[in-house]
Each structure stands twice: as C-alpha cells, then as structure tokens.
Amino acid sequence: MRILLDKISHAYDGTQVLQDISLDLGKGEIVSIIGPSGCGKSTLLRMIGGLERPTSGQVLVTGAAPQGCLNPLTYIFQDFALLPWRTVAGNISLVLEDHGIRGARAREVIDDVLARTKLSDFRKAWPRQLSGGMKQRVAIARALAVRPAVMLMDEPLSALDSQTRELLMDDLVELWTRTPFSAAYVTHNLAEAVRLGHRIVVLSRRPGRIREVVTIDMPLADRPAHMAELEKIQRDLWDMMRDEAAAADRELADA
Amino acid sequence: MRDTKTEIRIPADAKPVPFRGGGFRQRRHPLLAPLVLAALLAIWWAGSATGVISPIAMPAPKDVIDAFRDLWTTGALWTNLSVSLYRLLVGWILGSLLGIAVGLMIGLFSQARASALPIVSALFPVPKIALLPLFIIWFGIGEGSKVATILFGTFFPTVISTYAGVDAVDRGLIRMGQSFGLRWSSIVRKIILPGALPAILSGFRISFSIAIVLLVAAEMIGAQHGIGAYILMAGSLFNLGQLFAGVILLSAIGLFGSWLIGLAERRMLDWRQ
Ligand SMILES: Nc1ncnc2c1ncn2[C@@H]1O[C@H](COP(=O)(O)OP(=O)(O)OP(=O)(O)O)[C@@H](O)[C@H]1O
Ligand SMILES: [Mg+2]
C-alpha cells in the first residue's frame, strides 16, 4: 500500500500551517519528518491518518492493504495513549474486539505481539506499573496487533530517557527487519531520524513547506556499524535547520 | 581505571545531615477513631449520670437505648425504616440513573449541551424541598411526591458530575480509539464511560447525602411513617431519647451508603493506586 500526499495545504483560523506538501510514502519505507517546533508535523500526520481534513489538497491511498490487515493506518502516540483501566493484554484486546476477534483467537494475537515486543511477562500488569519505555512497547504491540500497512508515529520516543530510546530504536529496527512496514516517523531528534529513516523530509518553519528530502541508502540493520557516516548526515541536517529553528523559537517566544 | 572499593575516612567533625522531611503525610491510625468515640460516650454517660448535662439539653444514654428498645419491641423500627429506605433508594437510584443518562448526553452531544445545560444550571440551585407542594399536586400526597423530591434532588448533581467527568476524559485516548477505527459505541462504552466513572462515583457520595436530607425534610412535611416523621413526632413531644435514636438511624444509613460507594470504588476503580 502506498500513500500519496497531493499538494496539502492547511490553515487554522487564518494561520497558514502547511503549504503545498507533496510526498509519497512507499511500501516498506520509513520516512522521517523533521522540522522546527510548530511547523505542522503533527498536523500533517493527523491528516495522513484521516483524523483531520486539509483545507486544500488530498491524501490518497493506492494498492490493497496486506492480507489480514485490520487497521491500515495505525498511530503510535508520544504519550502512549494506553487506557489506564485496562491491563496490558486488555489494551491490546481493545483494538481487536471491534473486529470480532475474541477469546482464543485474541489470545493468540496478543501472545504473538507481546512476544515480539518482549512483554510476555507483563500481560496482566496495569499501565501505571510500567516504565515509560515499557508503556511505549505496549503501544507498539497494540499497533502490531492490527497488522498495519502504515505506522504513523508522532515523536514516539520523545517522552523517554535516552538509554531507553536507544533500546527501543533497536527494537523498531528489529521489528522492521523481520516484517518491513511503512512508516511516517515524526521526530525532533536528528539521531532518530537518520537511524530509522530511509528518507528524511525536512520541513521549513511555519507555514511548513518541504525544504529538502535526504535519502539514506544504507540498510537499517547496518547503520549502528556506520555511526560516523550517519553523524555527518545528521550535521548536514542540523546546518540546514539551524537558522529555521532559531527563527521559529523566537516566533513562539514573541507570540 | 576501575575501583570498586570506595573506602572513605570520616573526619572527626562530621555530623549527620539533620532530618527535616517529616510531617505533612497522613498515616493510618486504626485505633484512634474507636478510642475517641468511646471517650465521647464515656463523657456523655458520666455527665448525664452526675447531672452535669441537664436532661433538658441532652438525653441520657439510657433514654436513647430505651427509645431503641421501644422501636424494636413495638415493630416501629421496621415500619419506619422500611418506608424511609424505600423512598430513599427508589428516589436516589432513579435520580442517579436519569442523571447519568442526561449527563452523558450533555457530555457527548453539543446540541444536548446547548439545550439542556442552561436548564440544569437554572434548576440545580433551587432547593427541591420548596417544590414539594408542587410534587404533591402532581404525584399525590403518598409515596410519589416524596420519591419525586429525592429523585429531582439527586438528578441535578449527578448530571453535573457525569458531564464534568465526560469532559475530563483525556482527549488523547478518544483520538486513539478513533485512530484504531473503534465504533462510536465502543468508544463511549470502553473509553468515555470508564474515564468518567471516578467522577460519577464521587458524585454519588454527594447525591446520597442530599437524598438523606431531602428524605427527612419530605417526611417531616407530610408523612405518617418514616424516620423523618418519627423525629418530628419525638421533637414535638420533647422526647430527646427518641429524637437521638432517629438521628443515629439516619447517620447509620449515611455511613452504610458511603461504605457501599467506597466498596464500589475499590471494585470498579481497581486500576487506580
Ligand atoms: N487544533 C488546532 N487549532 C488551532 N491551531 C492549531 C491546532 N493544532 C495545531 N495548531 C497550530 O498549528 C501549528 C502547527 O502545529 P503542530 O502541532 O502540527 O506542529 P508540530 O510541528 O507538530 O510542532 P511540535 O514540533 O511542537 O510538535 C502550531 O502553530 C499550532 O499552534
Ligand atoms: Mg507535534
């Protein structure tokens, strides 16, 4: 399944937030989206996920969703969005129930995704008992349970400390290597962007426009061994963004 | 360089850092409440026995016990308690159910909010006991008017706590439900209702005590039986022992109710601490 963004523009109450964004998101491809604060990254992701309508332009889908896919466009949220009144297993079962998957079939799916996210020992735990990293792994497990075609991740690791972030990045790469999924990965963290992105889309400050698309040809699994090259790309990206980010920061301070 | 042994020499003038983190924390003292109660009863009993507490101001403990014995032997306890509990429970349960339903509507639909909320806000502060004469005309002098008073009295606070609870549900969770394509009914049942439940249950505590107040008021105005009528009768005869017995019954009902609500909270909100 492919996602096409066709000349997306959006304004909130007269403030232009996004301008003329055209982009395609191929099968099995991870696209990192970076840009200064307030440039409309989350807004763009909400549009891809069908949670908001752009003022002009459209988001298109081509090709069939993979077999057994329950929710083609699936989110992973920065704040995890777990129901505190459901256990780990209950949170995953939540997204299966509406598809009529209950009982033994649900248990099978839940066991599988918990094993893939290394959470098998925690199926009966309450969210309040879990650390931030484990909560986000539960959210990833929940997303995997509906076999998404495209994962929409809005700063999924921002609420975590840097060591947990490293571990979860490895986990994501491992998951992707085993079964490639496509993803739009919004982040502020350039290291994450170059570690996980096949392409990196750099947005300008508000109104967000595509400034640059950087392609990284190195396979995801090889990247930890080539940190020096990645760091160079990261520095280039930062040079590109520095002035924009500084300007955006002043803009927010004035507002 | 690794050094796992960290021996330090403690100088002679070293003193421990003074502790100042105490206080401002509630601890459990399970024995204190019974002790205080026993002490108060003892003072009451001693004061009445020695004549320090005049029997005109306070009945002696013995008078209250006698009143309870009378209530028991004549069967008046059951007559009064059963009619009062019937009115209280029917009025409170109906008022709560209607209140939750209307509160959910107000919380979920902006049309319902725009049309019903002003009316609810206008009627909420009206003391419902002032409407009893009206309810007598509408529902008759019998049980109907008393149940209606309690129903209306508990309806409005329940509406308000329910819709406030719905408003307080994390929008991010609702958005999560939408992003996974959950049905509208599933979002309401599995996300909004459980999220509003803490507010609804703590609303129950308030509405239950309002219900007891209205029960007594309604029974004092026009009833032959019931705890309110019993207290009114005792008061007009200056039988303080009976009056106290009635008040103790009311307090017991209130305690029992809040114990039940606490039980429901522990059962249904076990996902909290
Ligand atoms: N629902 C809304 N109504 C009005 N304005 C909004 C709304 N959502 C976002 N905005 C505005 O649109 C702009 C872009 O917001 P968005 O959250 O998409 O930015 P972002 O790039 O994700 O920022 P950040 O990096 O801080 O997460 C911001 O100026 C924000 O104030
Ligand atoms: Mg954002």
Short mmCIF file of N, CA and C in Angstrom, two decimals, chain B residues 77-191:
data_model
loop_
_atom_site.label_atom_id
_atom_site.label_comp_id
_atom_site.label_asym_id
_atom_site.label_seq_id
_atom_site.Cartn_x
_atom_site.Cartn_y
_atom_site.Cartn_z
N LEU B 77 -39.58 0.14 64.49
CA LEU B 77 -38.28 0.28 63.81
C LEU B 77 -38.41 -0.13 62.36
N TRP B 78 -38.99 -1.31 62.16
CA TRP B 78 -39.09 -1.83 60.81
C TRP B 78 -40.04 -0.99 59.97
N THR B 79 -41.21 -0.59 60.55
CA THR B 79 -42.17 0.23 59.79
C THR B 79 -41.50 1.50 59.29
N ASN B 80 -40.83 2.19 60.21
CA ASN B 80 -40.24 3.48 59.82
C ASN B 80 -39.06 3.30 58.88
N LEU B 81 -38.21 2.33 59.23
CA LEU B 81 -37.00 2.14 58.43
C LEU B 81 -37.36 1.68 57.02
N SER B 82 -38.34 0.78 56.89
CA SER B 82 -38.63 0.23 55.57
C SER B 82 -39.21 1.30 54.65
N VAL B 83 -40.15 2.13 55.17
CA VAL B 83 -40.70 3.15 54.26
C VAL B 83 -39.61 4.17 53.90
N SER B 84 -38.77 4.53 54.87
CA SER B 84 -37.72 5.50 54.57
C SER B 84 -36.73 4.96 53.55
N LEU B 85 -36.30 3.70 53.76
CA LEU B 85 -35.33 3.12 52.82
C LEU B 85 -35.94 3.00 51.43
N TYR B 86 -37.23 2.63 51.38
CA TYR B 86 -37.88 2.51 50.09
C TYR B 86 -37.84 3.85 49.34
N ARG B 87 -38.28 4.91 50.04
CA ARG B 87 -38.28 6.23 49.39
C ARG B 87 -36.87 6.64 48.98
N LEU B 88 -35.95 6.44 49.90
CA LEU B 88 -34.57 6.87 49.65
C LEU B 88 -33.98 6.14 48.44
N LEU B 89 -34.13 4.79 48.43
CA LEU B 89 -33.46 4.02 47.37
C LEU B 89 -34.13 4.24 46.03
N VAL B 90 -35.48 4.22 46.02
CA VAL B 90 -36.15 4.42 44.72
C VAL B 90 -35.80 5.80 44.18
N GLY B 91 -35.91 6.82 45.01
CA GLY B 91 -35.63 8.18 44.55
C GLY B 91 -34.18 8.34 44.12
N TRP B 92 -33.28 7.80 44.93
CA TRP B 92 -31.85 8.00 44.64
C TRP B 92 -31.43 7.22 43.39
N ILE B 93 -31.90 5.96 43.28
CA ILE B 93 -31.48 5.14 42.13
C ILE B 93 -32.05 5.74 40.83
N LEU B 94 -33.36 6.10 40.87
CA LEU B 94 -33.93 6.67 39.64
C LEU B 94 -33.24 7.99 39.29
N GLY B 95 -33.07 8.83 40.31
CA GLY B 95 -32.42 10.12 40.06
C GLY B 95 -31.01 9.94 39.51
N SER B 96 -30.28 8.97 40.05
CA SER B 96 -28.91 8.75 39.58
C SER B 96 -28.89 8.22 38.16
N LEU B 97 -29.78 7.24 37.87
CA LEU B 97 -29.79 6.68 36.52
C LEU B 97 -30.15 7.75 35.49
N LEU B 98 -31.22 8.51 35.79
CA LEU B 98 -31.60 9.59 34.87
C LEU B 98 -30.48 10.61 34.75
N GLY B 99 -29.87 10.92 35.88
CA GLY B 99 -28.80 11.92 35.88
C GLY B 99 -27.61 11.48 35.05
N ILE B 100 -27.25 10.18 35.17
CA ILE B 100 -26.13 9.69 34.36
C ILE B 100 -26.50 9.75 32.88
N ALA B 101 -27.73 9.35 32.56
CA ALA B 101 -28.14 9.37 31.15
C ALA B 101 -28.08 10.79 30.59
N VAL B 102 -28.69 11.74 31.31
CA VAL B 102 -28.71 13.12 30.81
C VAL B 102 -27.30 13.70 30.81
N GLY B 103 -26.51 13.40 31.84
CA GLY B 103 -25.14 13.90 31.90
C GLY B 103 -24.31 13.38 30.73
N LEU B 104 -24.52 12.10 30.37
CA LEU B 104 -23.80 11.55 29.21
C LEU B 104 -24.21 12.27 27.93
N MET B 105 -25.53 12.49 27.79
CA MET B 105 -25.99 13.21 26.59
C MET B 105 -25.33 14.57 26.50
N ILE B 106 -25.32 15.28 27.65
CA ILE B 106 -24.73 16.63 27.65
C ILE B 106 -23.25 16.54 27.34
N GLY B 107 -22.59 15.50 27.85
CA GLY B 107 -21.16 15.37 27.62
C GLY B 107 -20.85 14.97 26.18
N LEU B 108 -21.78 14.23 25.54
CA LEU B 108 -21.44 13.67 24.23
C LEU B 108 -21.94 14.52 23.07
N PHE B 109 -23.11 15.16 23.24
CA PHE B 109 -23.70 15.86 22.09
C PHE B 109 -23.77 17.35 22.38
N SER B 110 -23.23 18.13 21.46
CA SER B 110 -23.22 19.58 21.70
C SER B 110 -24.64 20.14 21.66
N GLN B 111 -25.54 19.52 20.88
CA GLN B 111 -26.93 20.01 20.87
C GLN B 111 -27.56 19.82 22.24
N ALA B 112 -27.31 18.64 22.83
CA ALA B 112 -27.87 18.38 24.16
C ALA B 112 -27.30 19.37 25.17
N ARG B 113 -25.99 19.64 25.03
CA ARG B 113 -25.37 20.58 25.97
C ARG B 113 -26.00 21.95 25.82
N ALA B 114 -26.12 22.42 24.57
CA ALA B 114 -26.65 23.76 24.35
C ALA B 114 -28.09 23.88 24.85
N SER B 115 -28.89 22.80 24.70
CA SER B 115 -30.30 22.93 25.09
C SER B 115 -30.53 22.61 26.55
N ALA B 116 -29.86 21.58 27.09
CA ALA B 116 -30.21 21.13 28.44
C ALA B 116 -29.38 21.78 29.54
N LEU B 117 -28.14 22.14 29.23
CA LEU B 117 -27.29 22.62 30.30
C LEU B 117 -27.81 23.90 30.97
N PRO B 118 -28.33 24.89 30.20
CA PRO B 118 -28.86 26.08 30.87
C PRO B 118 -30.00 25.74 31.83
N ILE B 119 -30.86 24.78 31.42
CA ILE B 119 -31.99 24.41 32.28
C ILE B 119 -31.48 23.74 33.55
N VAL B 120 -30.52 22.83 33.36
CA VAL B 120 -29.95 22.14 34.52
C VAL B 120 -29.32 23.17 35.47
N SER B 121 -28.56 24.10 34.90
CA SER B 121 -27.90 25.09 35.75
C SER B 121 -28.91 25.97 36.48
N ALA B 122 -30.05 26.25 35.83
CA ALA B 122 -31.06 27.10 36.46
C ALA B 122 -31.79 26.37 37.58
N LEU B 123 -32.01 25.05 37.40
CA LEU B 123 -32.80 24.30 38.39
C LEU B 123 -31.95 23.72 39.51
N PHE B 124 -30.65 23.57 39.26
CA PHE B 124 -29.80 22.93 40.25
C PHE B 124 -29.82 23.63 41.61
N PRO B 125 -29.69 24.99 41.63
CA PRO B 125 -29.64 25.64 42.95
C PRO B 125 -30.98 25.75 43.66
N VAL B 126 -32.09 25.44 42.98
CA VAL B 126 -33.39 25.54 43.65
C VAL B 126 -33.50 24.44 44.70
N PRO B 127 -33.74 24.77 45.98
CA PRO B 127 -33.93 23.70 46.97
C PRO B 127 -35.16 22.89 46.59
N LYS B 128 -34.97 21.59 46.38
CA LYS B 128 -36.06 20.79 45.83
C LYS B 128 -37.21 20.66 46.83
N ILE B 129 -36.88 20.85 48.12
CA ILE B 129 -37.95 20.71 49.11
C ILE B 129 -38.98 21.81 48.92
N ALA B 130 -38.56 22.95 48.33
CA ALA B 130 -39.51 24.03 48.05
C ALA B 130 -40.53 23.62 47.01
N LEU B 131 -40.18 22.59 46.23
CA LEU B 131 -41.09 22.14 45.18
C LEU B 131 -42.04 21.05 45.66
N LEU B 132 -41.88 20.63 46.94
CA LEU B 132 -42.70 19.52 47.44
C LEU B 132 -44.20 19.77 47.26
N PRO B 133 -44.71 20.98 47.58
CA PRO B 133 -46.14 21.20 47.36
C PRO B 133 -46.55 20.94 45.92
N LEU B 134 -45.66 21.36 45.00
CA LEU B 134 -45.95 21.13 43.58
C LEU B 134 -45.98 19.63 43.29
N PHE B 135 -45.01 18.90 43.84
CA PHE B 135 -44.93 17.46 43.62
C PHE B 135 -46.15 16.77 44.23
N ILE B 136 -46.67 17.33 45.36
CA ILE B 136 -47.87 16.73 45.95
C ILE B 136 -49.04 16.86 45.01
N ILE B 137 -49.13 18.05 44.35
CA ILE B 137 -50.20 18.23 43.37
C ILE B 137 -50.01 17.27 42.20
N TRP B 138 -48.77 17.13 41.73
CA TRP B 138 -48.53 16.30 40.56
C TRP B 138 -48.62 14.82 40.87
N PHE B 139 -48.00 14.38 41.96
CA PHE B 139 -47.82 12.93 42.19
C PHE B 139 -48.62 12.43 43.38
N GLY B 140 -49.43 13.30 44.02
CA GLY B 140 -50.24 12.84 45.14
C GLY B 140 -49.49 12.94 46.45
N ILE B 141 -50.25 12.87 47.54
CA ILE B 141 -49.69 13.05 48.88
C ILE B 141 -48.89 11.83 49.33
N GLY B 142 -49.09 10.69 48.61
CA GLY B 142 -48.45 9.43 49.04
C GLY B 142 -46.97 9.39 48.76
N GLU B 143 -46.52 8.20 48.35
CA GLU B 143 -45.09 7.99 48.13
C GLU B 143 -44.56 8.83 46.97
N GLY B 144 -45.39 9.04 45.96
CA GLY B 144 -44.94 9.69 44.73
C GLY B 144 -44.24 11.00 44.97
N SER B 145 -44.84 11.86 45.79
CA SER B 145 -44.27 13.19 45.95
C SER B 145 -42.93 13.12 46.69
N LYS B 146 -42.80 12.20 47.64
CA LYS B 146 -41.53 12.10 48.39
C LYS B 146 -40.43 11.52 47.51
N VAL B 147 -40.78 10.48 46.77
CA VAL B 147 -39.79 9.90 45.85
C VAL B 147 -39.37 10.95 44.83
N ALA B 148 -40.35 11.73 44.34
CA ALA B 148 -40.03 12.73 43.32
C ALA B 148 -39.08 13.78 43.86
N THR B 149 -39.30 14.19 45.12
CA THR B 149 -38.40 15.19 45.71
C THR B 149 -36.96 14.68 45.73
N ILE B 150 -36.80 13.43 46.18
CA ILE B 150 -35.45 12.86 46.26
C ILE B 150 -34.89 12.67 44.86
N LEU B 151 -35.75 12.19 43.94
CA LEU B 151 -35.30 11.98 42.57
C LEU B 151 -34.76 13.27 41.97
N PHE B 152 -35.54 14.35 42.07
CA PHE B 152 -35.08 15.61 41.50
C PHE B 152 -33.84 16.14 42.22
N GLY B 153 -33.82 15.93 43.53
CA GLY B 153 -32.68 16.43 44.29
C GLY B 153 -31.38 15.74 43.93
N THR B 154 -31.45 14.44 43.59
CA THR B 154 -30.21 13.73 43.25
C THR B 154 -29.93 13.81 41.76
N PHE B 155 -30.96 14.05 40.95
CA PHE B 155 -30.79 14.11 39.50
C PHE B 155 -29.77 15.17 39.10
N PHE B 156 -29.94 16.40 39.60
CA PHE B 156 -29.12 17.51 39.11
C PHE B 156 -27.64 17.37 39.46
N PRO B 157 -27.29 17.07 40.72
CA PRO B 157 -25.85 16.90 40.97
C PRO B 157 -25.24 15.75 40.17
N THR B 158 -26.05 14.69 39.91
CA THR B 158 -25.50 13.58 39.13
C THR B 158 -25.24 14.01 37.68
N VAL B 159 -26.20 14.78 37.13
CA VAL B 159 -25.98 15.30 35.77
C VAL B 159 -24.66 16.05 35.71
N ILE B 160 -24.47 16.92 36.70
CA ILE B 160 -23.29 17.79 36.65
C ILE B 160 -22.01 16.99 36.84
N SER B 161 -22.01 16.04 37.80
CA SER B 161 -20.75 15.30 37.97
C SER B 161 -20.50 14.39 36.77
N THR B 162 -21.56 13.87 36.14
CA THR B 162 -21.35 12.98 34.99
C THR B 162 -20.78 13.76 33.80
N TYR B 163 -21.38 14.90 33.49
CA TYR B 163 -20.87 15.56 32.28
C TYR B 163 -19.50 16.16 32.54
N ALA B 164 -19.23 16.57 33.79
CA ALA B 164 -17.88 17.05 34.09
C ALA B 164 -16.88 15.89 33.95
N GLY B 165 -17.30 14.69 34.36
CA GLY B 165 -16.44 13.52 34.21
C GLY B 165 -16.17 13.20 32.75
N VAL B 166 -17.21 13.30 31.91
CA VAL B 166 -17.02 13.05 30.48
C VAL B 166 -16.08 14.09 29.89
N ASP B 167 -16.26 15.35 30.29
CA ASP B 167 -15.38 16.41 29.78
C ASP B 167 -13.93 16.17 30.17
N ALA B 168 -13.74 15.55 31.33
CA ALA B 168 -12.37 15.39 31.84
C ALA B 168 -11.66 14.19 31.23
N VAL B 169 -12.38 13.38 30.43
CA VAL B 169 -11.71 12.22 29.83
C VAL B 169 -10.65 12.71 28.85
N ASP B 170 -9.47 12.13 28.95
CA ASP B 170 -8.34 12.51 28.13
C ASP B 170 -8.71 12.44 26.64
N ARG B 171 -8.66 13.60 25.95
CA ARG B 171 -9.00 13.61 24.51
C ARG B 171 -8.06 12.71 23.72
N GLY B 172 -6.83 12.58 24.21
CA GLY B 172 -5.85 11.75 23.51
C GLY B 172 -6.32 10.30 23.43
N LEU B 173 -7.00 9.83 24.49
CA LEU B 173 -7.49 8.45 24.47
C LEU B 173 -8.62 8.29 23.47
N ILE B 174 -9.48 9.30 23.38
CA ILE B 174 -10.57 9.24 22.41
C ILE B 174 -10.00 9.22 20.99
N ARG B 175 -9.00 10.08 20.79
CA ARG B 175 -8.36 10.13 19.48
C ARG B 175 -7.71 8.79 19.15
N MET B 176 -7.12 8.16 20.17
CA MET B 176 -6.53 6.85 19.98
C MET B 176 -7.61 5.87 19.50
N GLY B 177 -8.76 5.89 20.17
CA GLY B 177 -9.85 4.99 19.78
C GLY B 177 -10.25 5.22 18.34
N GLN B 178 -10.37 6.51 17.97
CA GLN B 178 -10.74 6.82 16.59
C GLN B 178 -9.68 6.33 15.62
N SER B 179 -8.39 6.48 16.00
CA SER B 179 -7.34 6.13 15.06
C SER B 179 -7.27 4.62 14.85
N PHE B 180 -7.80 3.85 15.80
CA PHE B 180 -7.85 2.41 15.58
C PHE B 180 -9.18 1.98 14.97
N GLY B 181 -9.99 2.96 14.58
CA GLY B 181 -11.24 2.64 13.90
C GLY B 181 -12.28 2.01 14.81
N LEU B 182 -12.24 2.29 16.12
CA LEU B 182 -13.27 1.73 17.01
C LEU B 182 -14.62 2.36 16.68
N ARG B 183 -15.67 1.57 16.87
CA ARG B 183 -17.01 2.10 16.66
C ARG B 183 -17.32 3.16 17.71
N TRP B 184 -18.25 4.04 17.34
CA TRP B 184 -18.65 5.12 18.26
C TRP B 184 -19.12 4.51 19.58
N SER B 185 -19.93 3.46 19.49
CA SER B 185 -20.47 2.87 20.73
C SER B 185 -19.34 2.27 21.56
N SER B 186 -18.32 1.72 20.91
CA SER B 186 -17.20 1.17 21.67
C SER B 186 -16.43 2.27 22.37
N ILE B 187 -16.25 3.39 21.68
CA ILE B 187 -15.51 4.50 22.30
C ILE B 187 -16.26 4.97 23.54
N VAL B 188 -17.59 5.08 23.43
CA VAL B 188 -18.37 5.54 24.58
C VAL B 188 -18.28 4.52 25.72
N ARG B 189 -18.45 3.23 25.38
CA ARG B 189 -18.50 2.21 26.44
C ARG B 189 -17.14 1.92 27.04
N LYS B 190 -16.11 1.91 26.20
CA LYS B 190 -14.82 1.41 26.69
C LYS B 190 -13.85 2.53 27.04
N ILE B 191 -14.08 3.73 26.55
CA ILE B 191 -13.15 4.82 26.85
C ILE B 191 -13.82 5.92 27.67
#
